[in-house]
Structure formats: C-alpha cells, structure tokens
Amino acid sequence: MIGLHPEGAKKPIMRAYSIASPSWDEKLDFYSIKVEDGPLTSHLQKIEVGDEVILAKKSVGTLVLDALLPGKRLWMFSTGTGIAPFASLIRDPDTYDRYDEVILTHTCREASELIYGQELVASLVNDPLVGDLVDGKLKHITSLTREDHPIKGRITTLLENGKLFEAAGTSILNPNDDRVMICGSMDMINDTKALVETFGLTEGSNSNPAEFVVEKAFVG
Ligand code: A2P
C-alpha cells in the first residue's frame, strides 16, 4: 500500500500498488496511471522531491514464484499497469534460475501504454544482474486492442485463437511444462483464469503450489 496525506484532508489516501522494482533493489519503483480527478493519483502525479509518501510496512501479494510448482516455461500475462509486478520479476535472477523460458505478455488499449514495458525489456541486456540471463530466455509479446499493431486482441482472444502460441513459438499450455502468472483488472483476471483452467492448469498458493497464480492490478 502506498498513499499520501493531502493538505486539508482528514486522513491519508492509501491504495494497493505493486512494487515494480526487483526485490534486491534499494529503491522502490511504482507504476501507475494518472487519473485527472482520482483521489490518490491526482495528487501523486504532482509530488516533488522531498514530499512525503506513506508506505505500508508489510507487503502482500500472490504473484510469488514459490506459489508455483517447478516447470519449464513461465508465462506472465499482464494488461495495463498489471505489468508492474512482472517488471520486478523479470529483473530477478531467481526467475531465470527456475525456468528455461520466460514469456511476458502485455496487452493495452494504445501503443503509448506499451512504452514502459518495451523500454524496460530493452534495457535488460545491459543489466549487470540479469543481462546474461535474459538473452534468448526472455520473450516479450505485446498486443493492442484499440490501435493497429502486429498482434491485435485481448490476451483471452490470443489464448483462444492460438495466436499467442504462434507468436511465442511454443506449443499450447500444458500442466507439465507451463506455469502462469496473471495480473490485470478483475474482469481480465477472471476471464484469463477461466481460459488457463481449460488447459488443465490449477491455481496455486504459497501453502499449496500449483500451476498458476493471479493478482489484481489496483488502479487510481
Ligand atoms: P479492450 O480494449 O478490448 O477493453 P483496461 O485499461 O480497461 O484495464 O484495459 C487494459 C487492456 O485489457 C485492454 O487492452 C483491454 O481490452 C483489456 N481487457 C479489458 N477487459 C478484459 C478482459 N475481461 N479480459 C481480457 N482483456 C481485457
């Protein structure tokens, strides 16, 4: 949870955000949309160096590698700001130790929303910790739903029509090899989760690791 206590407000405004920086990093990155009249982001987008930001002491979440059984391939399905937790995981060497292949998908409405992920992935070859690991192991697949793009369509559509597997150069999902993490809006999660289940994957947790996990991307 992060938040602010705007001047004149009775109490702080707190919202759940995913930490986008890797677990080893000394600084914390957050990735957010800006909502003009949003209770938090209308203030958050105006903060300056030296301003106070409130950070909850404990971080919680279900998108952890320990909630997944070992496998060959890790898929990370994200929409919009749902890429944030994966921005963290793709910078963590542990991710590449556990899987032969890591595939990050990011689906947005418009091309401008893809830039954060595209710049981050492009920067990884020069990353001192994962630079050597990402080469040939990390694939980044982007799709758009409201503008032209080489791959068009929601992640659910791409899973259904097989275009996702064509783009990734893989076979379809199977419970032996594939592990999946899903992060987006509640509707995206529910719909994507239902489809992933049709491939025979089951939901895992820290106490009962299995083949996929989900997390809601909170916004505004
Ligand atoms: P679409 O443009 O067809 O609504 P949002 O900003 O609303 O969270 O959307 C981010 C991306 O997620 C958009 O590309 C949007 O597609 C897509 N999306 C929205 N709802 C779902 C859903 N239920 N399942 C899969 N993708 C979704």
Short mmCIF file of C-alpha atoms and ligand atoms in Angstrom, two decimals:
data_model
loop_
_atom_site.label_atom_id
_atom_site.label_comp_id
_atom_site.label_asym_id
_atom_site.label_seq_id
_atom_site.Cartn_x
_atom_site.Cartn_y
_atom_site.Cartn_z
CA MET A 1 0.00 0.00 0.00
CA ILE A 2 1.21 3.49 -0.75
CA GLY A 3 -0.51 6.75 -0.03
CA LEU A 4 -0.43 10.45 0.63
CA HIS A 5 -1.94 12.77 3.19
CA PRO A 6 -3.04 15.71 1.06
CA GLU A 7 -3.17 19.11 2.77
CA GLY A 8 -6.57 19.66 4.36
CA ALA A 9 -7.63 16.02 4.03
CA LYS A 10 -8.91 14.33 7.20
CA LYS A 11 -6.96 11.13 6.68
CA PRO A 12 -4.36 9.70 4.30
CA ILE A 13 -5.48 8.19 0.99
CA MET A 14 -3.96 4.74 0.63
CA ARG A 15 -4.08 2.36 -2.36
CA ALA A 16 -2.58 -1.04 -3.13
CA TYR A 17 0.26 -0.85 -5.63
CA SER A 18 2.65 -3.50 -6.90
CA ILE A 19 6.32 -2.81 -6.38
CA ALA A 20 7.82 -2.69 -9.88
CA SER A 21 11.47 -2.75 -8.80
CA PRO A 22 13.30 -6.02 -8.12
CA SER A 23 13.42 -7.46 -4.59
CA TRP A 24 17.17 -6.76 -4.29
CA ASP A 25 16.90 -3.07 -5.20
CA GLU A 26 17.45 -0.37 -2.59
CA LYS A 27 14.96 1.98 -4.23
CA LEU A 28 11.28 1.27 -4.84
CA ASP A 29 9.57 1.80 -8.21
CA PHE A 30 5.82 2.05 -8.67
CA TYR A 31 3.97 2.19 -11.97
CA SER A 32 0.65 3.99 -12.09
CA ILE A 33 -1.87 5.51 -14.41
CA LYS A 34 -2.75 9.16 -13.78
CA VAL A 35 -6.42 9.84 -13.19
CA GLU A 36 -7.27 13.52 -13.50
CA ASP A 37 -9.70 13.54 -10.56
CA GLY A 38 -8.55 10.27 -8.96
CA PRO A 39 -8.47 10.52 -5.14
CA LEU A 40 -4.81 9.45 -4.97
CA THR A 41 -3.26 9.79 -8.43
CA SER A 42 -4.50 13.38 -8.88
CA HIS A 43 -2.09 14.20 -6.01
CA LEU A 44 0.51 11.51 -6.65
CA GLN A 45 1.28 12.81 -10.12
CA LYS A 46 2.25 16.18 -8.64
CA ILE A 47 4.66 15.06 -5.92
CA GLU A 48 8.11 16.61 -5.85
CA VAL A 49 11.45 15.61 -4.40
CA GLY A 50 11.23 15.92 -0.61
CA ASP A 51 7.46 15.31 -0.40
CA GLU A 52 6.30 12.62 1.99
CA VAL A 53 4.81 9.39 0.63
CA ILE A 54 3.31 6.84 3.02
CA LEU A 55 4.34 3.22 2.55
CA ALA A 56 2.71 0.32 4.42
CA LYS A 57 5.23 -1.71 6.41
CA LYS A 58 4.09 -5.08 5.18
CA SER A 59 3.80 -6.04 1.51
CA VAL A 60 1.34 -8.70 0.47
CA GLY A 61 0.59 -10.46 -2.79
CA THR A 62 0.04 -13.73 -4.51
CA LEU A 63 2.35 -13.37 -7.51
CA VAL A 64 5.29 -15.19 -5.98
CA LEU A 65 7.40 -17.86 -7.61
CA ASP A 66 7.12 -20.07 -4.52
CA ALA A 67 3.39 -20.48 -5.19
CA LEU A 68 4.22 -22.28 -8.44
CA LEU A 69 5.48 -25.82 -8.91
CA PRO A 70 8.71 -26.18 -10.87
CA GLY A 71 8.19 -26.11 -14.65
CA LYS A 72 9.90 -25.34 -17.94
CA ARG A 73 8.22 -22.15 -19.02
CA LEU A 74 6.90 -19.17 -17.08
CA TRP A 75 4.19 -17.05 -18.70
CA MET A 76 3.36 -13.63 -17.29
CA PHE A 77 0.06 -12.30 -18.66
CA SER A 78 -0.47 -8.59 -17.99
CA THR A 79 -2.76 -5.79 -19.09
CA GLY A 80 -2.22 -2.07 -18.48
CA THR A 81 -0.45 -1.33 -15.18
CA GLY A 82 -0.69 -5.04 -14.40
CA ILE A 83 2.83 -5.25 -15.87
CA ALA A 84 4.24 -3.76 -12.61
CA PRO A 85 4.85 -6.98 -10.64
CA PHE A 86 6.42 -8.53 -13.72
CA ALA A 87 8.68 -5.51 -14.16
CA SER A 88 10.05 -6.64 -10.81
CA LEU A 89 10.24 -10.37 -11.57
CA ILE A 90 11.99 -10.01 -14.95
CA ARG A 91 14.83 -8.23 -13.13
CA ASP A 92 15.22 -11.01 -10.58
CA PRO A 93 17.88 -13.65 -11.39
CA ASP A 94 15.82 -16.24 -9.48
CA THR A 95 13.18 -16.12 -12.24
CA TYR A 96 15.73 -17.30 -14.81
CA ASP A 97 17.23 -19.90 -12.46
CA ARG A 98 13.85 -21.56 -12.14
CA TYR A 99 12.69 -21.57 -15.77
CA ASP A 100 14.21 -22.32 -19.20
CA GLU A 101 11.97 -19.75 -20.81
CA VAL A 102 10.17 -16.64 -19.54
CA ILE A 103 7.42 -15.06 -21.64
CA LEU A 104 5.95 -11.70 -20.66
CA THR A 105 2.79 -10.61 -22.46
CA HIS A 106 1.48 -7.07 -22.20
CA THR A 107 -1.85 -6.06 -23.70
CA CYS A 108 -3.01 -2.46 -23.67
CA ARG A 109 -5.51 -0.29 -25.44
CA GLU A 110 -2.97 2.01 -27.16
CA ALA A 111 0.69 1.91 -28.22
CA SER A 112 1.74 4.65 -25.79
CA GLU A 113 0.88 2.34 -22.87
CA LEU A 114 3.35 -0.27 -24.08
CA ILE A 115 6.38 2.03 -23.87
CA TYR A 116 7.22 1.45 -20.19
CA GLY A 117 7.49 -2.32 -20.71
CA GLN A 118 9.28 -2.02 -24.04
CA GLU A 119 11.93 0.31 -22.62
CA LEU A 120 12.38 -1.83 -19.54
CA VAL A 121 12.81 -5.07 -21.50
CA ALA A 122 15.22 -3.36 -23.94
CA SER A 123 17.32 -2.13 -21.02
CA LEU A 124 17.76 -5.61 -19.54
CA VAL A 125 20.59 -6.67 -21.87
CA ASN A 126 22.75 -4.10 -20.09
CA ASP A 127 21.55 -5.07 -16.61
CA PRO A 128 24.50 -6.25 -14.51
CA LEU A 129 22.48 -8.95 -12.74
CA VAL A 130 20.22 -10.42 -15.42
CA GLY A 131 21.84 -9.14 -18.66
CA ASP A 132 23.41 -12.52 -19.49
CA LEU A 133 20.37 -14.46 -18.34
CA VAL A 134 17.69 -12.73 -20.42
CA ASP A 135 19.44 -13.34 -23.75
CA GLY A 136 17.34 -15.94 -25.58
CA LYS A 137 15.36 -16.73 -22.42
CA LEU A 138 13.02 -13.77 -22.10
CA LYS A 139 10.35 -13.10 -24.73
CA HIS A 140 8.18 -10.00 -24.69
CA ILE A 141 4.91 -10.23 -26.61
CA THR A 142 2.80 -7.10 -26.92
CA SER A 143 -0.73 -6.73 -28.24
CA LEU A 144 -3.15 -3.84 -28.61
CA THR A 145 -6.91 -3.79 -28.58
CA ARG A 146 -7.76 -0.30 -29.80
CA GLU A 147 -4.96 0.62 -32.24
CA ASP A 148 -3.19 -1.15 -35.08
CA HIS A 149 -0.32 -3.36 -34.01
CA PRO A 150 1.38 -6.51 -35.33
CA ILE A 151 -0.63 -8.53 -32.79
CA LYS A 152 -4.15 -7.29 -32.13
CA GLY A 153 -6.52 -8.57 -29.47
CA ARG A 154 -7.07 -9.27 -25.80
CA ILE A 155 -4.94 -11.92 -24.11
CA THR A 156 -8.08 -14.03 -23.83
CA THR A 157 -8.60 -13.85 -27.60
CA LEU A 158 -4.96 -14.75 -28.27
CA LEU A 159 -5.23 -17.75 -25.95
CA GLU A 160 -8.41 -18.87 -27.66
CA ASN A 161 -7.30 -18.45 -31.27
CA GLY A 162 -3.77 -19.73 -30.62
CA LYS A 163 -2.05 -16.55 -31.89
CA LEU A 164 -0.23 -16.33 -28.55
CA PHE A 165 1.49 -19.66 -29.03
CA GLU A 166 2.27 -18.81 -32.66
CA ALA A 167 3.95 -15.58 -31.55
CA ALA A 168 5.86 -17.29 -28.75
CA GLY A 169 6.88 -20.27 -30.88
CA THR A 170 5.60 -22.72 -28.27
CA SER A 171 3.05 -25.48 -28.02
CA ILE A 172 -0.24 -24.75 -26.25
CA LEU A 173 -0.28 -24.54 -22.43
CA ASN A 174 0.10 -27.83 -20.61
CA PRO A 175 0.22 -28.53 -16.85
CA ASN A 176 3.56 -30.36 -17.04
CA ASP A 177 5.66 -27.59 -18.56
CA ASP A 178 3.83 -24.29 -18.23
CA ARG A 179 3.43 -22.01 -15.23
CA VAL A 180 1.32 -18.85 -15.47
CA MET A 181 1.03 -15.59 -13.56
CA ILE A 182 -1.86 -13.24 -14.36
CA CYS A 183 -2.16 -9.56 -13.45
CA GLY A 184 -4.75 -7.06 -14.67
CA SER A 185 -8.25 -5.85 -13.91
CA MET A 186 -10.66 -8.11 -12.05
CA ASP A 187 -12.52 -8.93 -15.29
CA MET A 188 -9.27 -9.69 -17.11
CA ILE A 189 -8.14 -11.97 -14.30
CA ASN A 190 -11.40 -13.88 -14.14
CA ASP A 191 -11.64 -14.37 -17.89
CA THR A 192 -7.96 -15.28 -18.34
CA LYS A 193 -8.00 -17.59 -15.35
CA ALA A 194 -11.05 -19.45 -16.73
CA LEU A 195 -9.24 -19.98 -20.04
CA VAL A 196 -5.98 -21.09 -18.41
CA GLU A 197 -8.00 -23.65 -16.46
CA THR A 198 -9.34 -25.12 -19.69
CA PHE A 199 -5.73 -26.14 -20.48
CA GLY A 200 -5.70 -28.19 -17.26
CA LEU A 201 -3.70 -25.79 -15.06
CA THR A 202 -4.79 -25.30 -11.43
CA GLU A 203 -4.39 -22.30 -9.12
CA GLY A 204 -1.57 -22.39 -6.58
CA SER A 205 -0.74 -20.62 -3.33
CA ASN A 206 2.28 -20.44 -1.05
CA SER A 207 0.94 -23.26 1.08
CA ASN A 208 -0.19 -25.30 -1.91
CA PRO A 209 1.94 -24.53 -5.00
CA ALA A 210 0.38 -25.43 -8.36
CA GLU A 211 0.44 -24.21 -11.97
CA PHE A 212 -0.88 -20.64 -11.97
CA VAL A 213 -1.41 -17.61 -9.73
CA VAL A 214 -3.33 -14.33 -10.14
CA GLU A 215 -3.15 -10.79 -8.79
CA LYS A 216 -5.42 -7.84 -9.25
CA ALA A 217 -3.79 -4.67 -10.53
CA PHE A 218 -5.26 -1.87 -8.47
CA VAL A 219 -5.55 1.47 -10.17
CA GLY A 220 -6.18 5.07 -9.14
P1 A2P B 1 -10.31 -3.71 -24.51
O1 A2P B 1 -9.69 -2.50 -25.14
O2 A2P B 1 -10.91 -4.66 -25.50
O3 A2P B 1 -11.25 -3.39 -23.37
P2 A2P B 1 -8.21 -1.59 -19.00
O4 A2P B 1 -7.44 -0.31 -19.18
O5 A2P B 1 -9.69 -1.44 -19.19
O6 A2P B 1 -7.84 -2.36 -17.78
O7 A2P B 1 -7.75 -2.49 -20.24
C1 A2P B 1 -6.43 -2.84 -20.47
C2 A2P B 1 -6.40 -3.90 -21.54
O8 A2P B 1 -7.05 -5.08 -21.02
C3 A2P B 1 -7.15 -3.50 -22.79
O9 A2P B 1 -6.42 -3.93 -23.90
C4 A2P B 1 -8.47 -4.23 -22.65
O10 A2P B 1 -9.07 -4.58 -23.87
C5 A2P B 1 -8.04 -5.49 -21.94
N1 A2P B 1 -9.15 -6.12 -21.21
C6 A2P B 1 -10.17 -5.49 -20.58
N2 A2P B 1 -11.02 -6.38 -20.04
C7 A2P B 1 -10.53 -7.60 -20.32
C8 A2P B 1 -10.98 -8.93 -20.05
N3 A2P B 1 -12.11 -9.17 -19.37
N4 A2P B 1 -10.21 -9.95 -20.50
C9 A2P B 1 -9.08 -9.73 -21.19
N5 A2P B 1 -8.62 -8.49 -21.50
C10 A2P B 1 -9.32 -7.44 -21.08
#
